Tab-separated table of C-alpha atoms in Angstrom:
chain	number	residue	atom	x	y	z
A	241	MET	CA	131.158	225.175	70.574
A	242	ASN	CA	134.439	224.743	68.559
A	243	ARG	CA	135.932	221.423	68.297
A	244	LYS	CA	139.623	221.326	69.383
A	245	TYR	CA	142.244	220.691	66.449
A	246	PHE	CA	145.138	218.070	66.711
A	247	PRO	CA	146.944	217.430	63.466
A	248	LEU	CA	147.500	213.656	63.989
A	249	ASP	CA	144.982	210.572	64.268
A	250	LYS	CA	145.277	208.050	66.860
A	251	ALA	CA	147.538	205.755	64.776
A	252	ALA	CA	149.938	208.619	63.706
A	253	VAL	CA	150.280	209.834	67.421
A	254	GLU	CA	151.005	206.432	68.616
A	255	LYS	CA	153.439	205.593	66.377
A	256	LEU	CA	155.198	208.874	66.885
A	257	ALA	CA	155.036	207.958	70.856
A	258	GLN	CA	156.809	204.892	69.938
A	259	GLN	CA	159.738	206.880	68.428
A	260	TYR	CA	159.628	209.581	70.898
A	261	PRO	CA	158.587	208.372	74.223
A	262	THR	CA	155.966	210.408	75.930
A	263	PRO	CA	155.797	213.243	77.374
A	264	PHE	CA	156.676	215.682	74.427
A	265	TYR	CA	155.652	218.554	72.911
A	266	LEU	CA	154.455	218.796	69.414
A	267	TYR	CA	154.189	222.080	67.056
A	268	ASP	CA	152.681	222.178	63.769
A	269	GLU	CA	154.816	224.233	61.253
A	270	LYS	CA	151.796	224.755	58.667
A	271	GLY	CA	149.214	225.899	61.179
A	272	ILE	CA	151.901	228.667	62.815
A	273	VAL	CA	152.810	229.880	59.298
A	274	GLU	CA	149.296	230.143	58.028
A	275	ASN	CA	148.434	231.899	61.348
A	276	ILE	CA	151.424	234.544	60.773
A	277	ARG	CA	149.989	235.283	57.563
A	278	ARG	CA	146.523	235.972	58.633
A	279	ILE	CA	148.089	238.495	61.242
A	280	LYS	CA	150.142	240.046	58.677
A	281	ALA	CA	147.307	240.405	56.216
A	282	ALA	CA	144.976	242.164	58.754
A	283	PHE	CA	147.593	244.643	59.948
A	284	SER	CA	148.633	245.312	56.316
A	285	VAL	CA	146.666	248.392	56.704
A	286	PHE	CA	149.697	249.826	58.500
A	287	SER	CA	152.705	250.743	56.350
A	288	GLY	CA	155.772	248.632	57.632
A	289	TYR	CA	153.801	246.713	60.289
A	290	LYS	CA	156.031	244.335	62.305
A	291	ASN	CA	155.254	241.878	64.852
A	292	TYR	CA	158.096	241.095	67.507
A	293	PHE	CA	157.527	237.702	68.669
A	294	ALA	CA	157.660	237.163	72.298
A	295	VAL	CA	160.710	234.769	72.594
A	296	LYS	CA	159.526	233.825	76.238
A	297	ALA	CA	156.507	232.040	74.600
A	298	LEU	CA	158.510	229.496	72.801
A	299	PRO	CA	162.343	229.914	72.864
A	300	ASN	CA	163.328	227.307	70.316
A	301	PRO	CA	165.607	228.526	67.588
A	302	ARG	CA	164.102	226.139	65.221
A	303	ILE	CA	160.683	227.828	65.792
A	304	LEU	CA	162.292	231.454	65.765
A	305	LYS	CA	163.883	230.548	62.233
A	306	ILE	CA	160.442	229.797	60.844
A	307	LEU	CA	158.974	232.977	62.285
A	308	ALA	CA	162.153	235.002	61.005
A	309	ALA	CA	161.420	233.446	57.507
A	310	GLU	CA	157.889	234.957	57.709
A	311	GLY	CA	159.298	238.456	58.407
A	312	LEU	CA	158.688	238.566	62.409
A	313	GLY	CA	161.395	239.957	64.687
A	314	ALA	CA	161.823	239.056	68.395
A	315	ASP	CA	160.791	240.483	71.499
A	316	CYS	CA	163.497	239.580	74.113
A	317	SER	CA	163.773	240.037	78.023
A	318	SER	CA	167.107	238.591	78.840
A	319	TYR	CA	170.512	237.836	77.809
A	320	THR	CA	169.550	234.324	76.703
A	321	GLU	CA	166.702	235.038	74.802
A	322	LEU	CA	169.126	237.586	72.847
A	323	LEU	CA	171.511	234.742	72.244
A	324	LEU	CA	168.538	232.557	70.782
A	325	SER	CA	167.303	235.349	68.728
A	326	GLU	CA	170.877	235.529	67.352
A	327	MET	CA	170.902	231.727	66.739
A	328	ALA	CA	167.954	231.977	64.647
A	329	GLY	CA	169.479	234.791	62.474
A	330	ILE	CA	167.388	237.620	64.001
A	331	SER	CA	169.641	240.825	64.607
A	332	GLY	CA	169.479	244.438	64.829
A	333	GLU	CA	166.363	246.373	65.093
A	334	ASP	CA	164.614	243.147	64.385
A	335	ILE	CA	165.099	242.605	67.986
A	336	MET	CA	163.284	244.708	70.835
A	337	PHE	CA	164.932	244.223	74.050
A	338	SER	CA	162.188	244.674	76.811
A	339	SER	CA	163.728	244.068	80.276
A	340	ASN	CA	163.104	245.059	83.803
A	341	GLU	CA	165.635	245.470	86.750
A	342	THR	CA	168.247	244.742	83.949
A	343	PRO	CA	171.906	243.924	84.720
A	344	ALA	CA	174.415	245.934	82.608
A	345	ARG	CA	175.671	242.963	80.930
A	346	GLU	CA	172.193	242.504	79.328
A	347	TYR	CA	171.978	246.203	78.154
A	348	GLU	CA	175.625	245.987	76.959
A	349	THR	CA	174.797	242.982	74.790
A	350	ALA	CA	171.665	244.346	73.441
A	351	ARG	CA	173.636	247.373	72.565
A	352	LYS	CA	176.406	245.303	70.648
A	353	MET	CA	173.598	243.685	68.831
A	354	GLY	CA	172.065	246.666	67.521
A	355	ALA	CA	168.704	245.909	69.310
A	356	ILE	CA	166.105	248.371	69.822
A	357	ILE	CA	166.292	248.883	73.750
A	358	ASN	CA	163.027	249.541	75.567
A	359	LEU	CA	163.449	250.913	79.045
A	360	ASP	CA	161.435	250.097	81.852
A	361	ASP	CA	162.356	252.839	84.567
A	362	PHE	CA	163.077	256.537	84.289
A	363	THR	CA	166.440	255.846	86.223
A	364	HIS	CA	167.474	253.352	83.397
A	365	ILE	CA	168.108	256.243	81.095
A	366	GLY	CA	171.207	257.153	83.212
A	367	PHE	CA	171.931	253.653	83.901
A	368	LEU	CA	172.002	252.659	80.283
A	369	GLU	CA	173.981	255.684	79.490
A	370	LYS	CA	176.754	255.102	82.005
A	371	THR	CA	176.991	251.084	81.262
A	372	ALA	CA	176.546	250.800	77.611
A	373	GLY	CA	175.801	254.096	76.105
A	374	LEU	CA	172.528	255.625	74.732
A	375	PRO	CA	171.825	254.336	71.187
A	376	GLU	CA	170.221	256.279	68.416
A	377	LEU	CA	166.718	254.972	69.038
A	378	VAL	CA	165.182	254.495	72.508
A	379	SER	CA	161.650	253.282	73.490
A	380	LEU	CA	160.195	253.870	76.936
A	381	ARG	CA	157.283	251.618	78.406
A	382	TYR	CA	154.169	253.139	79.877
A	383	ASN	CA	152.415	251.950	82.809
A	384	PRO	CA	148.978	253.721	82.780
A	385	GLY	CA	148.431	252.933	86.454
A	386	PRO	CA	144.563	253.438	87.498
A	387	LEU	CA	143.881	254.734	84.135
A	388	LYS	CA	143.831	251.151	82.539
A	389	GLU	CA	142.413	247.950	83.928
A	390	GLY	CA	144.615	244.857	83.648
A	391	ASN	CA	143.618	241.348	83.903
A	392	ALA	CA	143.884	238.135	86.076
A	393	ILE	CA	147.041	236.940	84.718
A	394	ILE	CA	149.168	240.346	84.489
A	395	GLY	CA	147.340	242.089	87.341
A	396	ARG	CA	146.255	245.658	87.789
A	397	PRO	CA	148.798	248.135	86.336
A	398	GLU	CA	148.918	250.363	89.296
A	399	GLU	CA	150.360	247.102	91.412
A	400	ALA	CA	152.647	246.125	88.646
A	401	LYS	CA	156.368	246.461	88.487
A	402	TYR	CA	156.672	247.581	85.010
A	403	GLY	CA	157.100	250.856	83.353
A	404	LEU	CA	156.964	254.514	83.800
A	405	THR	CA	154.248	256.859	85.004
A	406	ARG	CA	152.640	259.482	82.528
A	407	GLU	CA	154.776	262.331	84.065
A	408	GLN	CA	157.942	260.039	83.947
A	409	ILE	CA	157.077	259.264	80.219
A	410	VAL	CA	156.918	263.023	79.250
A	411	SER	CA	160.077	263.835	81.521
A	412	GLY	CA	161.828	260.741	80.054
A	413	PHE	CA	161.481	261.590	76.498
A	414	ALA	CA	162.678	265.132	77.244
A	415	LEU	CA	165.609	264.144	79.059
A	416	LEU	CA	166.474	261.512	75.984
A	417	LYS	CA	166.232	264.442	73.570
A	418	GLU	CA	168.632	266.438	75.767
A	419	LYS	CA	171.166	263.733	75.620
A	420	GLY	CA	170.999	263.719	71.868
A	421	VAL	CA	168.961	260.734	71.252
A	422	GLY	CA	167.314	261.396	68.072
A	423	ARG	CA	164.478	258.352	67.216
A	424	PHE	CA	162.030	257.635	69.780
A	425	ALA	CA	159.333	254.861	70.350
A	426	LEU	CA	156.569	254.311	72.878
A	427	HIS	CA	155.482	250.952	74.323
A	428	THR	CA	153.002	249.253	76.969
A	429	MET	CA	151.940	245.907	77.935
A	430	VAL	CA	148.827	246.082	80.380
A	431	ALA	CA	147.091	242.747	80.004
A	432	SER	CA	147.848	239.035	79.175
A	433	ASN	CA	145.588	236.681	77.258
A	434	GLU	CA	142.917	239.330	76.755
A	435	LEU	CA	140.340	238.347	74.053
A	436	SER	CA	138.331	241.685	74.358
A	437	VAL	CA	138.877	243.592	70.949
A	438	PRO	CA	137.459	246.793	72.534
A	439	TYR	CA	140.127	246.430	75.204
A	440	HIS	CA	142.886	246.293	72.782
A	441	VAL	CA	141.805	249.110	70.706
A	442	GLU	CA	141.654	251.190	73.887
A	443	THR	CA	145.039	250.432	74.619
A	444	ALA	CA	146.170	251.655	71.112
A	445	ARG	CA	143.783	254.883	71.709
A	446	MET	CA	145.541	255.375	75.097
A	447	LEU	CA	149.156	255.265	73.445
A	448	PHE	CA	148.169	257.487	70.493
A	449	GLU	CA	146.768	260.082	72.789
A	450	LEU	CA	149.873	259.775	74.994
A	451	ALA	CA	152.000	260.223	71.916
A	452	VAL	CA	150.166	263.421	71.029
A	453	GLU	CA	150.813	264.797	74.355
A	454	VAL	CA	154.605	263.826	74.394
A	455	LYS	CA	154.934	265.613	70.983
A	456	ASN	CA	153.159	268.845	72.462
A	457	LYS	CA	155.096	268.933	75.564
A	458	THR	CA	158.470	268.170	74.154
A	459	GLY	CA	158.529	268.505	70.424
A	460	ILE	CA	159.332	265.023	69.780
A	461	THR	CA	158.050	262.765	67.128
A	462	PHE	CA	157.623	258.804	67.389
A	463	GLU	CA	159.217	256.460	64.767
A	464	PHE	CA	156.718	253.674	65.942
A	465	ILE	CA	154.410	252.779	68.871
A	466	ASN	CA	154.517	249.150	70.299
A	467	LEU	CA	151.052	248.209	71.446
A	468	GLY	CA	152.727	245.387	73.223
A	469	GLY	CA	151.234	241.687	73.408
A	470	GLY	CA	148.287	240.412	75.353
A	471	VAL	CA	146.084	239.117	72.767
A	472	GLY	CA	144.517	235.878	74.003
A	473	ILE	CA	143.735	232.530	72.448
A	474	PRO	CA	140.437	230.517	72.961
A	475	TYR	CA	141.628	227.938	75.414
A	476	ARG	CA	138.062	226.865	76.031
A	477	PRO	CA	136.145	225.328	73.016
A	478	GLU	CA	133.207	227.524	73.562
A	479	GLN	CA	135.447	230.857	73.303
A	480	GLN	CA	135.830	232.974	70.141
A	481	ALA	CA	139.416	233.741	68.784
A	482	VAL	CA	140.135	237.336	68.041
A	483	GLU	CA	139.347	238.566	64.405
A	484	TYR	CA	142.560	240.067	63.491
A	485	GLY	CA	140.909	242.186	60.735
A	486	VAL	CA	138.447	243.659	63.208
A	487	LEU	CA	141.146	244.494	65.881
A	488	ALA	CA	143.230	246.024	63.024
A	489	ALA	CA	140.294	248.012	61.643
A	490	GLY	CA	139.455	249.330	65.284
A	491	ILE	CA	143.114	250.262	65.595
A	492	GLN	CA	143.280	252.056	62.336
A	493	ASN	CA	140.052	253.853	63.376
A	494	ALA	CA	141.802	255.500	66.466
A	495	TYR	CA	144.882	256.237	64.490
A	496	ASN	CA	143.127	258.197	61.922
A	497	GLU	CA	141.136	259.959	64.599
A	498	ILE	CA	144.136	261.033	66.777
A	499	ILE	CA	147.412	260.396	65.162
A	500	LYS	CA	146.663	262.181	61.644
A	501	PRO	CA	145.202	265.377	62.952
A	502	ALA	CA	148.137	265.701	65.474
A	503	GLY	CA	150.900	265.515	62.308
A	504	LEU	CA	152.142	262.274	63.506
A	505	ASP	CA	151.643	260.427	60.470
A	506	PRO	CA	153.287	258.270	59.209
A	507	LEU	CA	153.708	256.321	62.570
A	508	GLY	CA	154.724	252.788	62.766
A	509	ILE	CA	152.610	250.196	64.361
A	510	ARG	CA	154.299	247.274	66.085
A	511	THR	CA	153.035	244.229	68.139
A	512	GLU	CA	154.863	241.684	70.277
A	513	TRP	CA	152.440	238.926	70.242
A	514	GLY	CA	153.839	235.582	71.278
A	515	ARG	CA	150.923	233.342	72.438
A	516	THR	CA	148.559	234.262	69.704
A	517	VAL	CA	151.232	233.364	66.984
A	518	THR	CA	152.060	229.522	68.376
A	519	GLY	CA	149.858	229.041	71.348
A	520	PRO	CA	147.068	227.175	69.281
A	521	HIS	CA	149.568	225.165	67.173
A	522	GLY	CA	151.257	223.275	70.253
A	523	TRP	CA	150.159	220.114	72.431
A	524	LEU	CA	151.750	218.342	75.233
A	525	VAL	CA	151.475	214.601	74.556
A	526	SER	CA	151.199	212.373	77.546
A	527	ARG	CA	150.395	208.875	78.541
A	528	ALA	CA	147.889	207.978	81.281
A	529	ILE	CA	149.910	205.747	83.675
A	530	HIS	CA	147.668	205.537	86.825
A	531	ARG	CA	144.263	205.703	88.116
A	532	LYS	CA	143.442	206.419	91.888
A	533	GLY	CA	140.217	206.704	93.585
A	534	ILE	CA	139.941	208.255	96.979
A	535	TYR	CA	137.399	211.209	97.626
A	536	ARG	CA	137.768	211.807	93.724
A	537	ASN	CA	138.866	210.007	90.911
A	538	TYR	CA	142.454	210.675	89.404
A	539	ILE	CA	144.163	209.854	86.230
A	540	GLY	CA	147.966	210.350	86.647
A	541	LEU	CA	149.988	211.244	83.491
A	542	ASP	CA	153.823	210.635	82.837
A	543	SER	CA	154.007	214.465	82.529
A	544	CYS	CA	153.689	216.983	85.515
A	545	MET	CA	153.438	220.701	86.377
A	546	ALA	CA	157.253	220.742	85.679
A	547	ASP	CA	156.357	220.331	81.862
A	548	MET	CA	153.525	222.489	82.060
A	549	MET	CA	152.846	225.070	84.907
A	550	ARG	CA	149.920	227.305	83.632
A	551	PRO	CA	147.058	225.335	85.121
A	552	GLY	CA	148.916	224.841	88.494
A	553	LEU	CA	150.061	228.552	88.684
A	554	TYR	CA	147.136	230.268	87.394
A	555	GLY	CA	144.417	227.835	87.352
A	556	ALA	CA	144.300	228.106	83.706
A	557	TYR	CA	142.028	225.906	81.686
A	558	HIS	CA	143.754	223.878	78.847
A	559	HIS	CA	141.445	221.534	76.752
A	560	ILE	CA	142.264	217.889	76.817
A	561	THR	CA	141.464	215.148	74.347
A	562	ILE	CA	142.031	211.290	73.961
A	563	PRO	CA	143.074	210.176	70.575
A	564	GLY	CA	140.545	207.926	69.232
A	565	LYS	CA	137.939	208.866	71.721
A	566	GLU	CA	137.265	212.369	70.370
A	567	ASP	CA	133.568	211.370	69.863
A	568	ALA	CA	133.206	209.046	72.769
A	569	PRO	CA	130.828	210.146	75.880
A	570	LEU	CA	132.078	212.103	78.460
A	571	SER	CA	131.140	209.589	80.937
A	572	GLU	CA	133.787	210.266	83.658
A	573	VAL	CA	134.954	213.110	85.970
A	574	TYR	CA	138.623	213.201	86.460
A	575	ASP	CA	141.380	215.281	88.203
A	576	VAL	CA	144.119	214.700	85.578
A	577	VAL	CA	147.276	215.255	87.679
A	578	GLY	CA	151.242	214.557	87.676
A	579	SER	CA	153.779	213.180	89.876
A	580	LEU	CA	155.272	216.247	91.351
A	581	CYS	CA	154.926	216.621	95.065
A	582	GLU	CA	152.713	219.498	95.126
A	583	ASN	CA	148.961	219.430	95.263
A	584	ASN	CA	148.339	221.804	92.547
A	585	ASP	CA	150.343	219.717	89.964
A	586	LYS	CA	147.000	219.371	88.140
A	587	PHE	CA	146.296	219.763	84.400
A	588	ALA	CA	142.421	219.769	85.026
A	589	VAL	CA	140.116	219.522	88.046
A	590	GLN	CA	136.770	217.777	87.780
A	591	ARG	CA	136.784	217.608	84.139
A	592	LYS	CA	134.218	215.499	82.206
A	593	LEU	CA	136.140	213.215	79.892
A	594	PRO	CA	135.967	209.805	78.369
A	595	LYS	CA	136.606	206.800	80.134
A	596	ILE	CA	140.623	206.569	80.208
A	597	VAL	CA	142.700	203.230	80.169
A	598	THR	CA	145.953	203.516	82.166
A	599	ALA	CA	149.298	201.899	81.360
A	600	ALA	CA	148.877	199.976	84.919
A	601	GLU	CA	145.888	198.624	84.015
A	602	ASP	CA	146.768	197.609	80.267
A	603	ALA	CA	149.985	198.721	78.950
A	604	ALA	CA	149.185	197.798	75.421
A	605	HIS	CA	146.067	199.926	75.314
A	606	ALA	CA	146.942	202.941	77.619
A	607	ASP	CA	145.440	206.011	76.401
A	608	LEU	CA	147.298	208.950	75.341
A	609	VAL	CA	146.153	212.435	76.473
A	610	VAL	CA	146.491	215.457	74.534
A	611	ILE	CA	146.640	218.737	76.279
A	612	HIS	CA	145.570	221.670	73.749
A	613	ASP	CA	146.905	225.191	73.318
A	614	ALA	CA	150.369	224.523	74.663
A	615	GLY	CA	152.312	226.079	72.089
A	616	ALA	CA	153.240	229.198	73.912
A	617	HIS	CA	154.317	229.465	77.748
A	618	GLY	CA	154.343	225.703	77.996
A	619	ARG	CA	157.763	223.995	77.592
A	620	SER	CA	159.384	227.337	78.240
A	621	MET	CA	157.833	227.846	81.850
A	622	GLY	CA	159.124	224.020	82.727
A	623	PHE	CA	161.370	223.752	85.754
A	624	ASN	CA	163.300	220.927	87.723
A	625	TYR	CA	161.638	220.755	90.991
A	626	ASN	CA	161.644	217.445	92.507
A	627	GLY	CA	164.668	216.468	90.069
A	628	LYS	CA	162.105	216.373	87.274
A	629	LEU	CA	163.560	216.384	83.867
A	630	ARG	CA	161.848	218.347	81.285
A	631	CYS	CA	160.563	216.918	78.102
A	632	GLY	CA	161.423	217.213	74.337
A	633	GLU	CA	160.218	219.227	71.657
A	634	LEU	CA	158.979	217.801	68.075
A	635	LEU	CA	158.041	219.649	65.074
A	636	LEU	CA	155.522	218.510	62.447
A	637	ARG	CA	156.771	220.159	59.397
A	638	GLN	CA	154.736	221.401	56.238
A	639	ASP	CA	155.481	218.092	54.506
A	640	GLY	CA	154.094	215.737	57.139
A	641	SER	CA	157.455	214.652	58.422
A	642	VAL	CA	158.273	215.092	62.213
A	643	VAL	CA	161.762	216.168	63.638
A	644	GLN	CA	162.886	216.586	67.076
A	645	ILE	CA	163.987	220.216	67.686
A	646	ARG	CA	164.958	219.581	71.493
A	647	ARG	CA	165.651	216.535	72.976
A	648	PRO	CA	164.540	215.671	76.349
A	649	GLU	CA	166.750	216.355	79.383
A	650	THR	CA	168.683	213.614	80.988
A	651	ALA	CA	169.944	212.868	84.545
A	652	GLU	CA	173.401	213.942	83.134
A	653	ASP	CA	172.023	217.175	82.055
A	654	TYR	CA	170.545	217.810	85.551
A	655	PHE	CA	174.149	217.105	87.284
A	656	ALA	CA	176.228	218.863	84.606
A	657	THR	CA	176.371	222.281	86.466
A	658	LEU	CA	177.893	220.922	89.760
A	659	GLU	CA	181.362	221.408	90.515
C-alpha cells in the first residue's frame, strides 16, 4: 500500500493556516513540473507529441502559465476557458477547443484566437461555416457507441451526448474536404479516470483503425490524432499509478502495426490529460470544527461539498490524513462531512481515521484535515448553493515559498451580479 504524500509537516501547514485561514487548496509546483517531464519523456517516442491540458481540471492562470512553460497546450470547452488560456499566454494551435452544443460566440472566439476547433456533431460543420467560417484545420470527435465500453464517471459511449458515429465521421471528413478544408485531425474521449493501460492502448488502436478507414474512403490524411484524456490517478493508497512508459510503448506498438503500413506515418499524437497532470499534486486543507454522535459518528469540517463535490456527486474516494497523526492508529470510524443542507455533503463515509480533535472541543489543538488528490476537478467544480463562498488557492513554489493564487470569495463577490 502506498503512503499518500503531502509536502508540508504539521508545523508548516499549521503556520500556513494562520496566514491563510482554512479551507484552502494547496498545489505543489515542483510535483506538477516533475510529473509533466515524466509524461513528456515517456511520449518522446512520438515526434512532436503534445498534451493539451484540460483547463476544466484546474482553471487558474498561474497554474496554466507553469504548464505552458513546460510546453503544454490548453484543452478548452467554453468561452471563459479560452480567455483563461489567453491570460496564461497560450494561443493559436496550442489551444484545442472541444465543446458541445456550442453557442456561436464561442466558435467565433476560438476562430479569432486561431485555436484548433474539434467539432462534436455533424451539423456543427455547417453551423461553424455559417457563424465563424471553416478554418484550415478541423478535428472531429468520434463516439464509438457500443464498440467501446466507458466507465462509471463518463458513462457508456452509446448513452453519451458527445461525438459523431462512425458513419458520420467518414461523411463529415468527406464534407470538410469538399468545402475546402485542407488539414484534418481525429479525436475521441470515451472514459474518465481509467487506470487500465490496455484500455487506453485499445482506444488508440480504435482511432488508428478509423484513421485508415477514413483515408481509404475519402483520400484524406490526418495531421494528428488526439487520444483524449481519461487516464486516471490512484486515489486509493492500494492503487497503482499508470506507468507512462508502458502506456506509450503500447500505443507505439499499435501505431507501428496500423499507421505505418497504411502510409499515414508520420502522424502526430496528442492527448488532453488534466487530472493526470495536476490531480495528485493538490490538496484541500480544512479544519475539524464539530463532532456529532447519533447513529453514526460524524466529524464536521469548515469546508463542504461546495468546495469539492466529487465525493458527493460520484461517491468518489479521496484519501484523508491528519497532519501529525500519519502514524497514529486508525481507531475511529467517521463520516467526514460539511455544513451544506444536503445529505450527500460527505467527503468520506465510514472511514477509519485517527481520533480527531475538533475546534468546538479544543480550539487551540483542533486538527487540520488534508483531503488528497484534489489538484484536478476540485476547486473548479465548486459552487454557491446555500450561499456558500468558495475557498482560495495557494501555490507551494519550487523554492518552498507559498503564494495565494486565488483569494477566497467574499459576500461582496456573491452579491456583485445583482441589479
